[in-house]
Coordinates of C-alpha atoms in Angstrom, one line a residue:
M1 CA -3.9 7.5 -14.4
S2 CA -3.5 9.7 -17.5
D3 CA -0.2 11.0 -16.2
F4 CA 1.2 7.4 -15.9
H5 CA 3.4 5.4 -18.3
E6 CA 2.8 1.7 -18.3
I7 CA 6.5 0.9 -18.2
R8 CA 8.7 -0.7 -15.5
F9 CA 11.8 1.0 -14.2
P10 CA 14.9 -0.9 -15.4
L11 CA 14.7 -4.2 -13.5
D12 CA 18.4 -4.7 -13.0
V13 CA 18.7 -1.4 -11.2
S14 CA 15.4 -1.6 -9.1
L15 CA 16.3 -5.1 -7.7
G16 CA 19.5 -3.4 -6.3
G17 CA 17.7 -0.5 -4.8
R18 CA 16.7 0.1 -1.2
G19 CA 13.3 1.1 0.4
G20 CA 10.0 0.1 1.8
P21 CA 6.8 1.3 3.4
E22 CA 6.5 4.5 5.3
R23 CA 3.7 5.5 7.7
R24 CA 2.9 8.9 9.3
T25 CA 2.1 8.6 13.0
E26 CA 1.5 11.6 15.3
I27 CA 2.7 11.1 18.9
V28 CA 1.7 13.4 21.7
T29 CA 3.3 13.0 25.1
L30 CA 0.6 13.9 27.8
G31 CA 1.2 15.5 31.1
S32 CA 1.0 12.1 32.8
N33 CA 4.0 11.1 30.6
R34 CA 1.7 8.6 28.7
E35 CA 1.4 8.8 24.8
A36 CA -1.4 9.4 22.6
R37 CA -0.8 8.0 19.1
N38 CA -2.7 8.9 15.9
A39 CA -2.3 7.6 12.3
R40 CA -2.1 10.6 10.1
W41 CA -2.2 8.3 7.0
A42 CA -4.8 5.7 6.4
H43 CA -2.4 3.9 4.0
S44 CA 1.4 3.4 3.9
R45 CA 3.5 4.9 1.2
R46 CA 6.5 3.3 -0.1
R47 CA 9.8 5.1 -0.8
Y48 CA 12.8 3.8 -2.6
E49 CA 16.4 4.8 -3.4
A50 CA 17.3 3.6 -6.8
G51 CA 20.9 4.8 -6.7
Y52 CA 22.1 1.7 -4.9
G53 CA 21.3 -0.4 -7.9
V54 CA 23.3 1.7 -10.3
K55 CA 26.7 -0.1 -10.8
S56 CA 27.8 1.0 -14.2
L57 CA 28.0 3.8 -16.7
T58 CA 25.6 1.9 -19.0
Q59 CA 23.0 1.7 -16.2
L60 CA 23.6 5.3 -15.3
S61 CA 22.9 6.4 -18.9
Q62 CA 19.8 4.2 -19.0
I63 CA 18.4 5.9 -15.9
I64 CA 19.0 9.3 -17.3
E65 CA 17.2 8.4 -20.4
F66 CA 14.3 7.0 -18.3
F67 CA 14.2 10.1 -16.2
E68 CA 14.1 12.4 -19.2
E69 CA 11.3 10.5 -20.9
R70 CA 9.3 10.6 -17.6
R71 CA 10.0 14.4 -17.5
G72 CA 11.2 14.1 -13.9
R73 CA 8.3 14.0 -11.5
L74 CA 5.6 14.4 -14.3
Y75 CA 4.8 10.9 -15.2
G76 CA 4.5 7.9 -13.1
F77 CA 5.8 4.3 -13.8
R78 CA 6.0 0.9 -12.5
W79 CA 8.6 -0.3 -9.9
R80 CA 9.4 -3.9 -9.0
D81 CA 9.8 -4.2 -5.2
R82 CA 11.9 -7.2 -4.8
A83 CA 10.8 -7.6 -1.1
D84 CA 7.1 -7.4 -1.8
C85 CA 5.9 -8.2 -5.3
A86 CA 3.5 -11.3 -5.0
S87 CA 0.3 -12.2 -3.5
C88 CA 2.0 -15.3 -1.9
A89 CA 5.0 -15.9 0.2
P90 CA 8.5 -15.1 -1.2
G91 CA 9.7 -17.9 -3.5
A92 CA 6.2 -19.5 -3.9
T93 CA 4.1 -19.4 -7.0
P94 CA 0.9 -17.3 -6.9
S95 CA -2.2 -19.5 -6.7
P96 CA -5.9 -18.4 -7.3
T97 CA -6.8 -18.7 -3.6
D98 CA -4.0 -16.5 -2.2
Q99 CA -5.8 -13.3 -1.3
P100 CA -9.6 -12.7 -0.6
L101 CA -11.2 -10.0 -2.7
G102 CA -14.7 -10.1 -1.5
V103 CA -18.0 -12.0 -1.3
G104 CA -20.3 -12.3 -4.3
D105 CA -24.0 -11.3 -4.1
G106 CA -25.2 -12.5 -7.5
V107 CA -25.1 -8.9 -8.9
R108 CA -21.6 -7.5 -8.2
S109 CA -19.4 -8.0 -11.2
A110 CA -16.2 -6.0 -10.2
F111 CA -13.6 -6.7 -7.5
Q112 CA -10.4 -4.9 -6.8
L113 CA -7.2 -6.9 -6.4
V114 CA -6.1 -6.7 -2.8
K115 CA -3.2 -7.9 -0.7
T116 CA -4.0 -8.2 3.0
Y117 CA -1.1 -8.0 5.6
G118 CA -1.5 -9.5 9.0
G119 CA -4.8 -10.6 10.6
A120 CA -4.1 -11.5 14.2
F121 CA -4.8 -8.0 15.5
S122 CA -5.6 -5.5 12.8
A123 CA -5.2 -6.6 9.3
Y124 CA -4.3 -4.1 6.7
A125 CA -5.7 -4.4 3.1
R126 CA -3.8 -2.8 0.3
D127 CA -5.3 -2.2 -3.1
I128 CA -3.2 -3.7 -5.9
V129 CA -3.5 -1.5 -9.0
K130 CA -0.6 -2.6 -11.2
P131 CA -0.7 -6.4 -11.6
V132 CA 1.8 -8.0 -13.9
A133 CA 0.2 -9.0 -17.2
G134 CA -0.5 -12.7 -17.4
T135 CA 0.0 -13.5 -13.7
A136 CA -3.4 -12.9 -12.2
R137 CA -5.4 -16.1 -11.4
V138 CA -9.0 -15.8 -10.0
A139 CA -11.2 -18.3 -8.2
V140 CA -14.7 -18.4 -6.9
D141 CA -15.1 -20.7 -3.8
G142 CA -11.8 -22.3 -4.6
V143 CA -12.7 -23.1 -8.3
E144 CA -10.4 -21.2 -10.7
K145 CA -12.2 -19.0 -13.4
V146 CA -10.6 -18.2 -16.8
T147 CA -11.3 -16.1 -19.8
P148 CA -14.1 -15.2 -21.0
D149 CA -15.6 -15.7 -17.6
V150 CA -13.4 -13.3 -15.9
S151 CA -10.9 -10.6 -16.9
V152 CA -8.2 -8.6 -15.1
D153 CA -7.3 -4.9 -15.9
V154 CA -3.5 -4.7 -15.6
T155 CA -3.7 -0.9 -15.5
T156 CA -6.2 -0.8 -12.6
G157 CA -6.1 -4.2 -10.9
M158 CA -9.9 -4.5 -11.3
V159 CA -11.2 -8.0 -11.7
T160 CA -14.5 -8.1 -13.8
F161 CA -16.8 -11.1 -14.3
A162 CA -18.8 -11.6 -17.4
P163 CA -22.6 -11.2 -17.1
G164 CA -23.2 -15.0 -17.2
A165 CA -20.5 -15.8 -14.6
L166 CA -21.2 -13.5 -11.7
P167 CA -20.2 -14.9 -8.3
L168 CA -23.3 -16.1 -6.5
A169 CA -24.5 -14.8 -3.2
G170 CA -22.1 -15.8 -0.4
A171 CA -19.4 -17.1 -2.8
I172 CA -15.8 -16.1 -1.9
V173 CA -13.8 -14.4 -4.6
T174 CA -10.0 -14.9 -4.4
A175 CA -6.9 -14.2 -6.5
G176 CA -3.2 -14.6 -6.8
F177 CA -0.8 -12.4 -8.8
L178 CA 2.5 -10.7 -9.2
F179 CA 2.5 -6.9 -9.1
D180 CA 4.4 -3.7 -9.5
V181 CA 4.1 -0.5 -7.4
P182 CA 3.0 2.7 -9.2
V183 CA 5.7 5.3 -8.5
R184 CA 7.3 8.5 -9.8
F185 CA 10.6 10.2 -9.3
D186 CA 10.7 12.4 -6.1
T187 CA 12.9 15.0 -7.7
D188 CA 13.0 17.1 -10.8
F189 CA 16.8 17.4 -10.6
L190 CA 18.9 14.4 -11.1
E191 CA 22.4 15.5 -10.0
I192 CA 25.2 13.3 -11.3
D193 CA 28.9 13.9 -10.3
M194 CA 30.9 11.6 -12.7
H195 CA 34.1 11.9 -10.6
A196 CA 32.2 10.8 -7.4
F197 CA 30.5 8.0 -9.3
E198 CA 33.8 6.7 -10.8
A199 CA 35.2 6.8 -7.2
G200 CA 32.3 4.6 -6.1
A201 CA 29.9 7.1 -4.7
I202 CA 26.1 6.3 -5.1
P203 CA 23.9 8.7 -7.1
H204 CA 20.8 10.0 -5.3
I205 CA 17.7 8.8 -7.2
P206 CA 14.7 9.0 -5.0
I207 CA 11.5 7.2 -5.9
V208 CA 8.1 7.6 -4.2
E209 CA 4.9 5.5 -4.5
I210 CA 1.7 7.1 -6.1
I211 CA -1.3 6.4 -3.9
P212 CA -4.3 5.9 -6.3

């Protein structure tokens, strides 16, 4: 992403924010009073409200500076979603066998980091494109691989195996990691009412996920 800055939104503010995944479903009520439902989006899109995390004038000034450097909606940035930022269960430590990435064929060298949700009925696989540097661990058939056999691009989430270390045919490639969400401001106008803020009002700072 050329219009993306590899910098994280102030962590102390984002961890106090609110938001989560959004989907777009079209529902038509038929003449029989039954419903026909259709997913308009193949992937969910996350939305956040950062204003809930702003508790001081220092933080507010920091967000204004961050907003100006991003030129409003022009440049994307990283966001830490406290509710969903790891390949493993909340509170656990990522392991190299957390998430399946694919199956080797002896030729394929690149695998995208993926997090899979559910599995009992209709699992959803989400591409992870902004892993946290130094946290990704990769394994082939349960055996962890390290540099120089494998590398992880923290700007794309692409796992690449060296020519002499390609996963053999049928080998299961897995990974564990921490990750950020690629987002942008969802407004070009950051309206700040100091009187309202000092009285306890929450500023409106909308954030929306960038779908790669």
